[in-house]
PDB file of C-alpha atoms in Angstrom:
ATOM      1  CA  MET A   1      31.761   0.867  13.831  1.00 49.00           C
ATOM      2  CA  GLU A   2      34.198   1.699  11.066  1.00 57.00           C
ATOM      3  CA  ILE A   3      32.323   4.384   9.204  1.00 55.00           C
ATOM      4  CA  GLN A   4      34.880   6.853   7.918  1.00 84.00           C
ATOM      5  CA  ARG A   5      33.046   8.770   5.209  1.00 94.00           C
ATOM      6  CA  VAL A   6      29.460   9.918   5.757  1.00 96.00           C
ATOM      7  CA  SER A   7      27.019  12.147   3.907  1.00 97.00           C
ATOM      8  CA  ILE A   8      25.598  15.165   5.736  1.00 96.00           C
ATOM      9  CA  GLN A   9      23.146  17.931   4.895  1.00 94.00           C
ATOM     10  CA  GLY A  10      24.756  21.345   4.601  1.00 91.00           C
ATOM     11  CA  PHE A  11      28.291  22.582   4.190  1.00 92.00           C
ATOM     12  CA  GLU A  12      31.459  21.914   6.146  1.00 93.00           C
ATOM     13  CA  GLY A  13      31.043  23.477   9.556  1.00 95.00           C
ATOM     14  CA  SER A  14      27.313  22.714   9.717  1.00 95.00           C
ATOM     15  CA  PHE A  15      25.676  21.183  12.779  1.00 95.00           C
ATOM     16  CA  HIS A  16      25.393  17.944  10.806  1.00 96.00           C
ATOM     17  CA  GLN A  17      29.174  17.789  10.718  1.00 96.00           C
ATOM     18  CA  VAL A  18      29.329  18.535  14.441  1.00 96.00           C
ATOM     19  CA  ALA A  19      26.955  15.593  15.016  1.00 96.00           C
ATOM     20  CA  ALA A  20      29.040  13.332  12.762  1.00 96.00           C
ATOM     21  CA  GLN A  21      32.209  14.217  14.664  1.00 95.00           C
ATOM     22  CA  GLN A  22      30.528  13.590  18.003  1.00 94.00           C
ATOM     23  CA  PHE A  23      29.488  10.092  16.906  1.00 93.00           C
ATOM     24  CA  PHE A  24      32.489   8.970  14.859  1.00 92.00           C
ATOM     25  CA  GLY A  25      35.295  11.230  16.071  1.00 92.00           C
ATOM     26  CA  LYS A  26      36.909  14.289  14.556  1.00 91.00           C
ATOM     27  CA  GLY A  27      38.689  12.211  11.920  1.00 90.00           C
ATOM     28  CA  VAL A  28      35.453  11.363  10.105  1.00 94.00           C
ATOM     29  CA  GLU A  29      35.276  12.560   6.504  1.00 95.00           C
ATOM     30  CA  VAL A  30      32.017  14.193   5.471  1.00 96.00           C
ATOM     31  CA  VAL A  31      30.309  14.502   2.100  1.00 96.00           C
ATOM     32  CA  PRO A  32      28.324  17.783   2.154  1.00 95.00           C
ATOM     33  CA  CYS A  33      24.913  17.588   0.457  1.00 95.00           C
ATOM     34  CA  ALA A  34      22.499  20.320  -0.560  1.00 91.00           C
ATOM     35  CA  THR A  35      19.372  18.329   0.377  1.00 93.00           C
ATOM     36  CA  PHE A  36      18.321  15.520   2.698  1.00 95.00           C
ATOM     37  CA  ARG A  37      17.310  13.491  -0.358  1.00 97.00           C
ATOM     38  CA  GLU A  38      20.913  13.672  -1.537  1.00 97.00           C
ATOM     39  CA  VAL A  39      22.119  12.649   1.942  1.00 97.00           C
ATOM     40  CA  VAL A  40      20.072   9.448   1.732  1.00 97.00           C
ATOM     41  CA  LYS A  41      21.070   8.774  -1.879  1.00 97.00           C
ATOM     42  CA  ILE A  42      24.802   9.047  -1.158  1.00 97.00           C
ATOM     43  CA  ALA A  43      24.499   7.136   2.126  1.00 96.00           C
ATOM     44  CA  GLY A  44      23.111   4.222   0.118  1.00 95.00           C
ATOM     45  CA  ASN A  45      25.919   4.289  -2.454  1.00 94.00           C
ATOM     46  CA  LYS A  46      28.943   2.286  -1.279  1.00 92.00           C
ATOM     47  CA  LYS A  47      31.145   3.959  -3.899  1.00 93.00           C
ATOM     48  CA  GLU A  48      30.485   7.420  -2.453  1.00 94.00           C
ATOM     49  CA  SER A  49      30.150   6.866   1.294  1.00 95.00           C
ATOM     50  CA  THR A  50      29.908   4.352   4.076  1.00 93.00           C
ATOM     51  CA  GLY A  51      26.797   5.888   5.618  1.00 95.00           C
ATOM     52  CA  GLY A  52      25.024   9.116   6.452  1.00 96.00           C
ATOM     53  CA  VAL A  53      23.908  11.386   9.280  1.00 97.00           C
ATOM     54  CA  MET A  54      20.441  12.957   9.001  1.00 97.00           C
ATOM     55  CA  ALA A  55      18.472  15.238  11.318  1.00 95.00           C
ATOM     56  CA  ILE A  56      15.092  13.776  12.197  1.00 96.00           C
ATOM     57  CA  GLU A  57      13.591  16.094  14.838  1.00 94.00           C
ATOM     58  CA  ASN A  58      14.203  19.224  16.889  1.00 90.00           C
ATOM     59  CA  SER A  59      13.091  19.934  20.457  1.00 88.00           C
ATOM     60  CA  ILE A  60      11.561  23.266  19.375  1.00 84.00           C
ATOM     61  CA  ALA A  61      10.497  22.806  15.744  1.00 81.00           C
ATOM     62  CA  GLY A  62       9.364  19.183  16.140  1.00 87.00           C
ATOM     63  CA  SER A  63       9.613  16.273  13.703  1.00 91.00           C
ATOM     64  CA  ILE A  64      11.100  16.747  10.240  1.00 92.00           C
ATOM     65  CA  LEU A  65       8.323  14.793   8.537  1.00 91.00           C
ATOM     66  CA  PRO A  66       9.833  14.586   5.019  1.00 92.00           C
ATOM     67  CA  ASN A  67      12.887  12.875   6.507  1.00 95.00           C
ATOM     68  CA  TYR A  68      10.746  10.091   7.983  1.00 94.00           C
ATOM     69  CA  ASN A  69       9.412   9.493   4.464  1.00 93.00           C
ATOM     70  CA  LEU A  70      12.954   9.459   3.090  1.00 94.00           C
ATOM     71  CA  LEU A  71      13.938   6.911   5.734  1.00 95.00           C
ATOM     72  CA  GLN A  72      11.000   4.686   4.833  1.00 93.00           C
ATOM     73  CA  LYS A  73      11.883   4.623   1.130  1.00 93.00           C
ATOM     74  CA  SER A  74      15.656   4.455   1.552  1.00 93.00           C
ATOM     75  CA  GLY A  75      16.117   0.862   2.677  1.00 92.00           C
ATOM     76  CA  LEU A  76      18.860   2.141   5.015  1.00 97.00           C
ATOM     77  CA  LYS A  77      19.305   0.912   8.573  1.00 97.00           C
ATOM     78  CA  VAL A  78      19.435   3.135  11.659  1.00 97.00           C
ATOM     79  CA  THR A  79      22.599   2.182  13.549  1.00 96.00           C
ATOM     80  CA  GLY A  80      22.843   5.070  16.022  1.00 96.00           C
ATOM     81  CA  GLU A  81      21.628   8.498  17.059  1.00 97.00           C
ATOM     82  CA  ILE A  82      22.981  11.768  18.451  1.00 96.00           C
ATOM     83  CA  TYR A  83      21.167  14.426  20.469  1.00 97.00           C
ATOM     84  CA  LEU A  84      23.095  17.622  19.795  1.00 96.00           C
ATOM     85  CA  THR A  85      22.669  20.856  21.735  1.00 95.00           C
ATOM     86  CA  ILE A  86      22.380  23.606  19.131  1.00 94.00           C
ATOM     87  CA  LYS A  87      24.586  26.537  20.139  1.00 95.00           C
ATOM     88  CA  GLN A  88      24.509  29.619  17.929  1.00 96.00           C
ATOM     89  CA  ASN A  89      27.495  31.960  17.938  1.00 97.00           C
ATOM     90  CA  LEU A  90      28.116  35.402  16.455  1.00 98.00           C
ATOM     91  CA  MET A  91      31.424  35.350  14.569  1.00 98.00           C
ATOM     92  CA  VAL A  92      33.512  37.918  12.740  1.00 98.00           C
ATOM     93  CA  ASN A  93      36.806  38.209  10.940  1.00 98.00           C
ATOM     94  CA  PRO A  94      39.816  38.652  13.263  1.00 97.00           C
ATOM     95  CA  GLY A  95      40.070  42.124  14.763  1.00 95.00           C
ATOM     96  CA  VAL A  96      36.470  43.172  14.064  1.00 96.00           C
ATOM     97  CA  GLN A  97      34.678  44.756  17.027  1.00 96.00           C
ATOM     98  CA  LEU A  98      30.997  44.644  17.894  1.00 96.00           C
ATOM     99  CA  GLU A  99      30.587  48.309  16.946  1.00 95.00           C
ATOM    100  CA  ASP A 100      31.978  47.604  13.458  1.00 96.00           C
ATOM    101  CA  ILE A 101      29.143  45.238  12.535  1.00 97.00           C
ATOM    102  CA  LYS A 102      26.431  46.449  10.157  1.00 97.00           C
ATOM    103  CA  GLU A 103      25.053  43.172   8.780  1.00 97.00           C
ATOM    104  CA  VAL A 104      24.535  39.686  10.213  1.00 98.00           C
ATOM    105  CA  HIS A 105      24.203  36.733   7.804  1.00 98.00           C
ATOM    106  CA  SER A 106      22.787  33.285   8.567  1.00 96.00           C
ATOM    107  CA  HIS A 107      20.054  30.774   7.880  1.00 92.00           C
ATOM    108  CA  PRO A 108      16.549  32.176   8.644  1.00 92.00           C
ATOM    109  CA  MET A 109      16.041  29.632  11.436  1.00 89.00           C
ATOM    110  CA  ALA A 110      19.303  30.623  13.119  1.00 93.00           C
ATOM    111  CA  LEU A 111      18.416  34.300  12.899  1.00 95.00           C
ATOM    112  CA  GLN A 112      15.000  33.546  14.377  1.00 92.00           C
ATOM    113  CA  GLN A 113      16.562  31.596  17.236  1.00 92.00           C
ATOM    114  CA  CYS A 114      18.740  34.591  18.163  1.00 95.00           C
ATOM    115  CA  LEU A 115      16.267  37.467  17.853  1.00 95.00           C
ATOM    116  CA  ASP A 116      16.383  38.466  21.522  1.00 94.00           C
ATOM    117  CA  PHE A 117      20.100  39.149  21.164  1.00 96.00           C
ATOM    118  CA  LEU A 118      19.880  40.648  17.677  1.00 96.00           C
ATOM    119  CA  ASP A 119      17.040  43.012  18.624  1.00 95.00           C
ATOM    120  CA  LYS A 120      19.407  44.787  21.012  1.00 95.00           C
ATOM    121  CA  HIS A 121      21.380  46.018  18.016  1.00 95.00           C
ATOM    122  CA  HIS A 122      20.493  47.839  14.817  1.00 90.00           C
ATOM    123  CA  TRP A 123      22.034  45.430  12.364  1.00 96.00           C
ATOM    124  CA  LYS A 124      20.633  44.425   9.002  1.00 97.00           C
ATOM    125  CA  LEU A 125      19.721  40.731   9.071  1.00 97.00           C
ATOM    126  CA  VAL A 126      20.500  38.880   5.840  1.00 97.00           C
ATOM    127  CA  GLU A 127      19.096  35.385   5.259  1.00 96.00           C
ATOM    128  CA  SER A 128      21.199  32.679   3.600  1.00 94.00           C
ATOM    129  CA  GLU A 129      20.716  29.009   2.766  1.00 90.00           C
ATOM    130  CA  ASP A 130      23.103  27.669   5.420  1.00 91.00           C
ATOM    131  CA  THR A 131      24.767  28.780   8.652  1.00 94.00           C
ATOM    132  CA  ALA A 132      28.157  27.291   7.773  1.00 95.00           C
ATOM    133  CA  LEU A 133      28.045  28.771   4.265  1.00 95.00           C
ATOM    134  CA  SER A 134      27.465  32.194   5.817  1.00 96.00           C
ATOM    135  CA  ALA A 135      30.620  31.732   7.889  1.00 97.00           C
ATOM    136  CA  LYS A 136      32.613  30.543   4.873  1.00 96.00           C
ATOM    137  CA  ARG A 137      31.534  33.541   2.784  1.00 96.00           C
ATOM    138  CA  LEU A 138      32.368  35.889   5.640  1.00 97.00           C
ATOM    139  CA  ALA A 139      35.900  34.528   5.856  1.00 96.00           C
ATOM    140  CA  LYS A 140      36.336  34.666   2.086  1.00 95.00           C
ATOM    141  CA  ASN A 141      35.139  38.272   1.780  1.00 94.00           C
ATOM    142  CA  ARG A 142      37.141  39.389   4.843  1.00 94.00           C
ATOM    143  CA  SER A 143      34.486  42.003   5.535  1.00 93.00           C
ATOM    144  CA  LYS A 144      34.939  44.289   8.521  1.00 95.00           C
ATOM    145  CA  HIS A 145      31.249  45.170   8.682  1.00 97.00           C
ATOM    146  CA  HIS A 146      29.645  41.751   8.330  1.00 97.00           C
ATOM    147  CA  ALA A 147      29.129  38.965  10.891  1.00 98.00           C
ATOM    148  CA  ALA A 148      27.697  35.465  10.720  1.00 98.00           C
ATOM    149  CA  ILE A 149      25.804  33.158  13.064  1.00 98.00           C
ATOM    150  CA  ALA A 150      26.994  29.550  12.990  1.00 97.00           C
ATOM    151  CA  SER A 151      28.589  26.738  14.981  1.00 96.00           C
ATOM    152  CA  LYS A 152      31.916  26.893  16.795  1.00 97.00           C
ATOM    153  CA  LEU A 153      33.171  24.307  14.325  1.00 96.00           C
ATOM    154  CA  ALA A 154      32.505  26.742  11.463  1.00 97.00           C
ATOM    155  CA  ALA A 155      34.480  29.449  13.249  1.00 97.00           C
ATOM    156  CA  ASP A 156      37.378  27.038  13.767  1.00 96.00           C
ATOM    157  CA  LEU A 157      37.344  25.804  10.170  1.00 95.00           C
ATOM    158  CA  PHE A 158      37.277  29.239   8.570  1.00 97.00           C
ATOM    159  CA  GLY A 159      39.508  31.166  10.967  1.00 97.00           C
ATOM    160  CA  LEU A 160      36.797  33.388  12.419  1.00 98.00           C
ATOM    161  CA  GLU A 161      36.539  34.822  15.924  1.00 98.00           C
ATOM    162  CA  ILE A 162      33.465  34.251  18.076  1.00 98.00           C
ATOM    163  CA  ILE A 163      32.647  37.703  19.361  1.00 97.00           C
ATOM    164  CA  ALA A 164      29.459  36.620  21.180  1.00 97.00           C
ATOM    165  CA  PRO A 165      28.944  32.931  22.076  1.00 97.00           C
ATOM    166  CA  ASN A 166      25.632  31.163  22.774  1.00 96.00           C
ATOM    167  CA  ILE A 167      23.391  33.991  21.588  1.00 96.00           C
ATOM    168  CA  HIS A 168      20.346  31.743  21.000  1.00 95.00           C
ATOM    169  CA  THR A 169      17.274  32.667  23.032  1.00 93.00           C
ATOM    170  CA  MET A 170      16.115  29.140  23.926  1.00 90.00           C
ATOM    171  CA  LYS A 171      19.021  27.432  25.644  1.00 87.00           C
ATOM    172  CA  ALA A 172      17.270  24.036  25.635  1.00 88.00           C
ATOM    173  CA  ASN A 173      17.451  23.569  21.873  1.00 90.00           C
ATOM    174  CA  TYR A 174      18.354  20.052  20.738  1.00 93.00           C
ATOM    175  CA  THR A 175      18.356  18.294  17.393  1.00 94.00           C
ATOM    176  CA  ARG A 176      18.207  14.541  17.069  1.00 97.00           C
ATOM    177  CA  PHE A 177      20.282  13.007  14.276  1.00 97.00           C
ATOM    178  CA  LEU A 178      20.085   9.448  12.964  1.00 98.00           C
ATOM    179  CA  VAL A 179      23.132   7.500  11.807  1.00 97.00           C
ATOM    180  CA  LEU A 180      22.280   5.535   8.654  1.00 97.00           C
ATOM    181  CA  GLN A 181      24.008   2.615   6.930  1.00 95.00           C
ATOM    182  CA  ARG A 182      23.297   0.246   4.061  1.00 94.00           C
ATOM    183  CA  SER A 183      21.709  -3.017   5.156  1.00 91.00           C
ATOM    184  CA  ASP A 184      24.624  -5.074   3.849  1.00 89.00           C
ATOM    185  CA  ALA A 185      27.109  -3.013   5.873  1.00 86.00           C
ATOM    186  CA  ALA A 186      25.195  -2.546   9.125  1.00 88.00           C
ATOM    187  CA  LEU A 187      26.607  -4.696  11.920  1.00 89.00           C
ATOM    188  CA  PRO A 188      24.704  -5.640  15.102  1.00 91.00           C
ATOM    189  CA  VAL A 189      25.091  -2.947  17.768  1.00 93.00           C
ATOM    190  CA  ILE A 190      26.503  -4.191  21.063  1.00 92.00           C
ATOM    191  CA  ASP A 191      24.341  -3.362  24.110  1.00 93.00           C
ATOM    192  CA  ALA A 192      21.562  -1.965  21.943  1.00 96.00           C
ATOM    193  CA  ASP A 193      18.655  -0.564  23.942  1.00 96.00           C
ATOM    194  CA  LYS A 194      16.525   1.259  21.361  1.00 98.00           C
ATOM    195  CA  ALA A 195      14.709   0.348  18.155  1.00 98.00           C
ATOM    196  CA  SER A 196      12.903   2.288  15.438  1.00 98.00           C
ATOM    197  CA  ILE A 197      10.031   0.567  13.664  1.00 97.00           C
ATOM    198  CA  HIS A 198       7.417   1.410  11.032  1.00 96.00           C
ATOM    199  CA  PHE A 199       4.003  -0.254  10.893  1.00 96.00           C
ATOM    200  CA  HIS A 200       0.390   0.071   9.922  1.00 93.00           C
ATOM    201  CA  THR A 201      -2.654  -1.853  11.060  1.00 91.00           C
ATOM    202  CA  ASP A 202      -5.806  -3.011   9.287  1.00 86.00           C
ATOM    203  CA  HIS A 203      -7.424   0.156  10.704  1.00 80.00           C
ATOM    204  CA  SER A 204     -10.191  -1.735  12.422  1.00 83.00           C
ATOM    205  CA  ARG A 205     -11.550  -0.240  15.632  1.00 88.00           C
ATOM    206  CA  GLY A 206      -8.992  -0.437  18.446  1.00 90.00           C
ATOM    207  CA  SER A 207      -6.227  -1.906  16.261  1.00 92.00           C
ATOM    208  CA  LEU A 208      -3.664   0.777  17.157  1.00 93.00           C
ATOM    209  CA  ALA A 209      -4.561   0.519  20.854  1.00 95.00           C
ATOM    210  CA  LYS A 210      -3.850  -3.240  20.710  1.00 95.00           C
ATOM    211  CA  VAL A 211      -0.378  -2.604  19.280  1.00 96.00           C
ATOM    212  CA  LEU A 212       0.419  -0.008  21.924  1.00 96.00           C
ATOM    213  CA  SER A 213      -0.880  -2.264  24.690  1.00 96.00           C
ATOM    214  CA  ALA A 214       1.311  -5.107  23.461  1.00 96.00           C
ATOM    215  CA  ILE A 215       4.370  -2.834  23.559  1.00 96.00           C
ATOM    216  CA  ALA A 216       3.526  -1.633  27.055  1.00 96.00           C
ATOM    217  CA  GLY A 217       2.839  -5.187  28.135  1.00 95.00           C
ATOM    218  CA  GLN A 218       6.498  -6.074  27.582  1.00 95.00           C
ATOM    219  CA  GLY A 219       7.610  -3.176  29.771  1.00 96.00           C
ATOM    220  CA  ILE A 220       8.978  -1.221  26.806  1.00 97.00           C
ATOM    221  CA  ASN A 221       8.982   2.568  26.785  1.00 97.00           C
ATOM    222  CA  LEU A 222       7.371   4.082  23.695  1.00 96.00           C
ATOM    223  CA  SER A 223       9.498   7.228  23.390  1.00 96.00           C
ATOM    224  CA  LYS A 224       8.179   8.340  19.990  1.00 96.00           C
ATOM    225  CA  LEU A 225       4.999   7.727  17.990  1.00 96.00           C
ATOM    226  CA  GLN A 226       4.590   9.600  14.708  1.00 95.00           C
ATOM    227  CA  SER A 227       1.708   9.113  12.293  1.00 93.00           C
ATOM    228  CA  PHE A 228       1.768   9.518   8.500  1.00 89.00           C
ATOM    229  CA  PRO A 229      -1.038   9.350   5.951  1.00 88.00           C
ATOM    230  CA  ILE A 230      -0.695   6.388   3.580  1.00 86.00           C
ATOM    231  CA  PRO A 231      -0.599   7.804   0.030  1.00 82.00           C
ATOM    232  CA  GLY A 232      -3.597   6.788  -2.048  1.00 81.00           C
ATOM    233  CA  SER A 233      -5.573   5.537   0.944  1.00 82.00           C
ATOM    234  CA  ASP A 234      -8.831   6.815   2.346  1.00 80.00           C
ATOM    235  CA  TRP A 235      -7.464   8.630   5.421  1.00 82.00           C
ATOM    236  CA  ARG A 236      -5.448   5.679   6.653  1.00 87.00           C
ATOM    237  CA  TYR A 237      -2.218   6.084   8.560  1.00 90.00           C
ATOM    238  CA  ALA A 238       1.103   4.390   9.094  1.00 92.00           C
ATOM    239  CA  PHE A 239       3.185   4.912  12.232  1.00 95.00           C
ATOM    240  CA  HIS A 240       6.822   5.353  13.181  1.00 96.00           C
ATOM    241  CA  ALA A 241       7.642   4.246  16.716  1.00 97.00           C
ATOM    242  CA  ASP A 242      10.801   4.408  18.823  1.00 97.00           C
ATOM    243  CA  LEU A 243      11.034   1.717  21.486  1.00 98.00           C
ATOM    244  CA  GLU A 244      13.394   1.779  24.477  1.00 97.00           C
ATOM    245  CA  PHE A 245      14.098  -1.598  26.069  1.00 97.00           C
ATOM    246  CA  GLU A 246      16.421  -3.305  28.547  1.00 95.00           C
ATOM    247  CA  SER A 247      17.211  -6.571  26.788  1.00 94.00           C
ATOM    248  CA  ALA A 248      17.171  -8.056  23.305  1.00 94.00           C
ATOM    249  CA  GLY A 249      14.717 -10.704  24.492  1.00 95.00           C
ATOM    250  CA  GLN A 250      12.309  -8.036  25.672  1.00 96.00           C
ATOM    251  CA  LEU A 251      12.317  -6.374  22.236  1.00 96.00           C
ATOM    252  CA  GLU A 252      12.004  -9.712  20.436  1.00 96.00           C
ATOM    253  CA  SER A 253       8.962 -10.605  22.525  1.00 96.00           C
ATOM    254  CA  ALA A 254       7.347  -7.259  21.807  1.00 96.00           C
ATOM    255  CA  LEU A 255       7.921  -7.602  18.055  1.00 97.00           C
ATOM    256  CA  ASN A 256       6.455 -11.122  18.131  1.00 96.00           C
ATOM    257  CA  ASP A 257       3.411  -9.786  19.973  1.00 96.00           C
ATOM    258  CA  ILE A 258       2.715  -6.884  17.655  1.00 95.00           C
ATOM    259  CA  ARG A 259       3.511  -8.558  14.322  1.00 95.00           C
ATOM    260  CA  PRO A 260       0.142 -10.407  14.166  1.00 94.00           C
ATOM    261  CA  LEU A 261      -1.600  -7.123  15.002  1.00 94.00           C
ATOM    262  CA  THR A 262      -0.111  -5.216  12.056  1.00 94.00           C
ATOM    263  CA  ALA A 263      -0.656  -5.377   8.326  1.00 91.00           C
ATOM    264  CA  GLU A 264       3.005  -4.457   7.809  1.00 92.00           C
ATOM    265  CA  LEU A 265       5.955  -4.122  10.178  1.00 96.00           C
ATOM    266  CA  THR A 266       9.473  -2.912   9.329  1.00 96.00           C
ATOM    267  CA  VAL A 267      12.352  -2.637  11.785  1.00 97.00           C
ATOM    268  CA  TYR A 268      14.476   0.336  10.715  1.00 97.00           C
ATOM    269  CA  GLY A 269      17.212  -0.395  13.200  1.00 96.00           C
ATOM    270  CA  ILE A 270      18.216  -1.638  16.650  1.00 97.00           C
ATOM    271  CA  TYR A 271      20.849   0.604  18.190  1.00 97.00           C
ATOM    272  CA  LYS A 272      22.215   2.340  21.271  1.00 97.00           C
ATOM    273  CA  LYS A 273      20.167   5.199  22.726  1.00 96.00           C
ATOM    274  CA  GLY A 274      21.989   8.466  22.095  1.00 94.00           C
ATOM    275  CA  LYS A 275      23.247  10.835  24.763  1.00 87.00           C
ATOM    276  CA  THR A 276      22.637  14.561  24.731  1.00 88.00           C
ATOM    277  CA  ILE A 277      25.841  16.396  23.846  1.00 86.00           C
TER     278      ILE A 277
END
């Protein structure tokens, strides 16, 4: 894939940029966005980017439901995924010692993830809108009494020193990111073994069970099933499903089997299953 410029949520040094570099290489250019909606908008604009990287779920916090809705409305294709281990680090300006710190700045979620470490000290915790932005501000202000919690990439970008690495309480903390491209630019993925689909049934009794049985009947692993209410309906639901398969023929057979059982079926993308990094 020749994606060279991708939209990401957050600032330079964010975990979105780490994920983009892991997928495309460190030479990838990123377009920082304030919101996920902006990520999708820019990813779909060929004048501004050649794709996007968007978080979709976290192993602790669960699915990011608004992002599934953005994916549905975007018309973008899923062409890859990354499972990134989230490592939080305490960073300071060069020469600052642990005993010099009086305040720690970061996103509320990052602070929450590191409370076991932070509770051992008597620092003031200051919430910000982004982990990487906290690191950037720290470097700009050159404060001796402030620290930030962010990624190693942020420390490298802004010339900060990691004074305490991996301070997050839950070590098994992973975020799944989707790689998105415009339909006219998305090329077939060689050796694809995973697909993301969206469907809804006629909601008759047992209709969802028939779809799931058809998937299982082709020997496909249903690794994700997420339901969403259909706006304007009387408690009816649509579903996002991730399917893991061994061959293209196996997936094609499954899609042929379930298409007559659904009122609507959309294939978001057929891609290579991501590795945990």
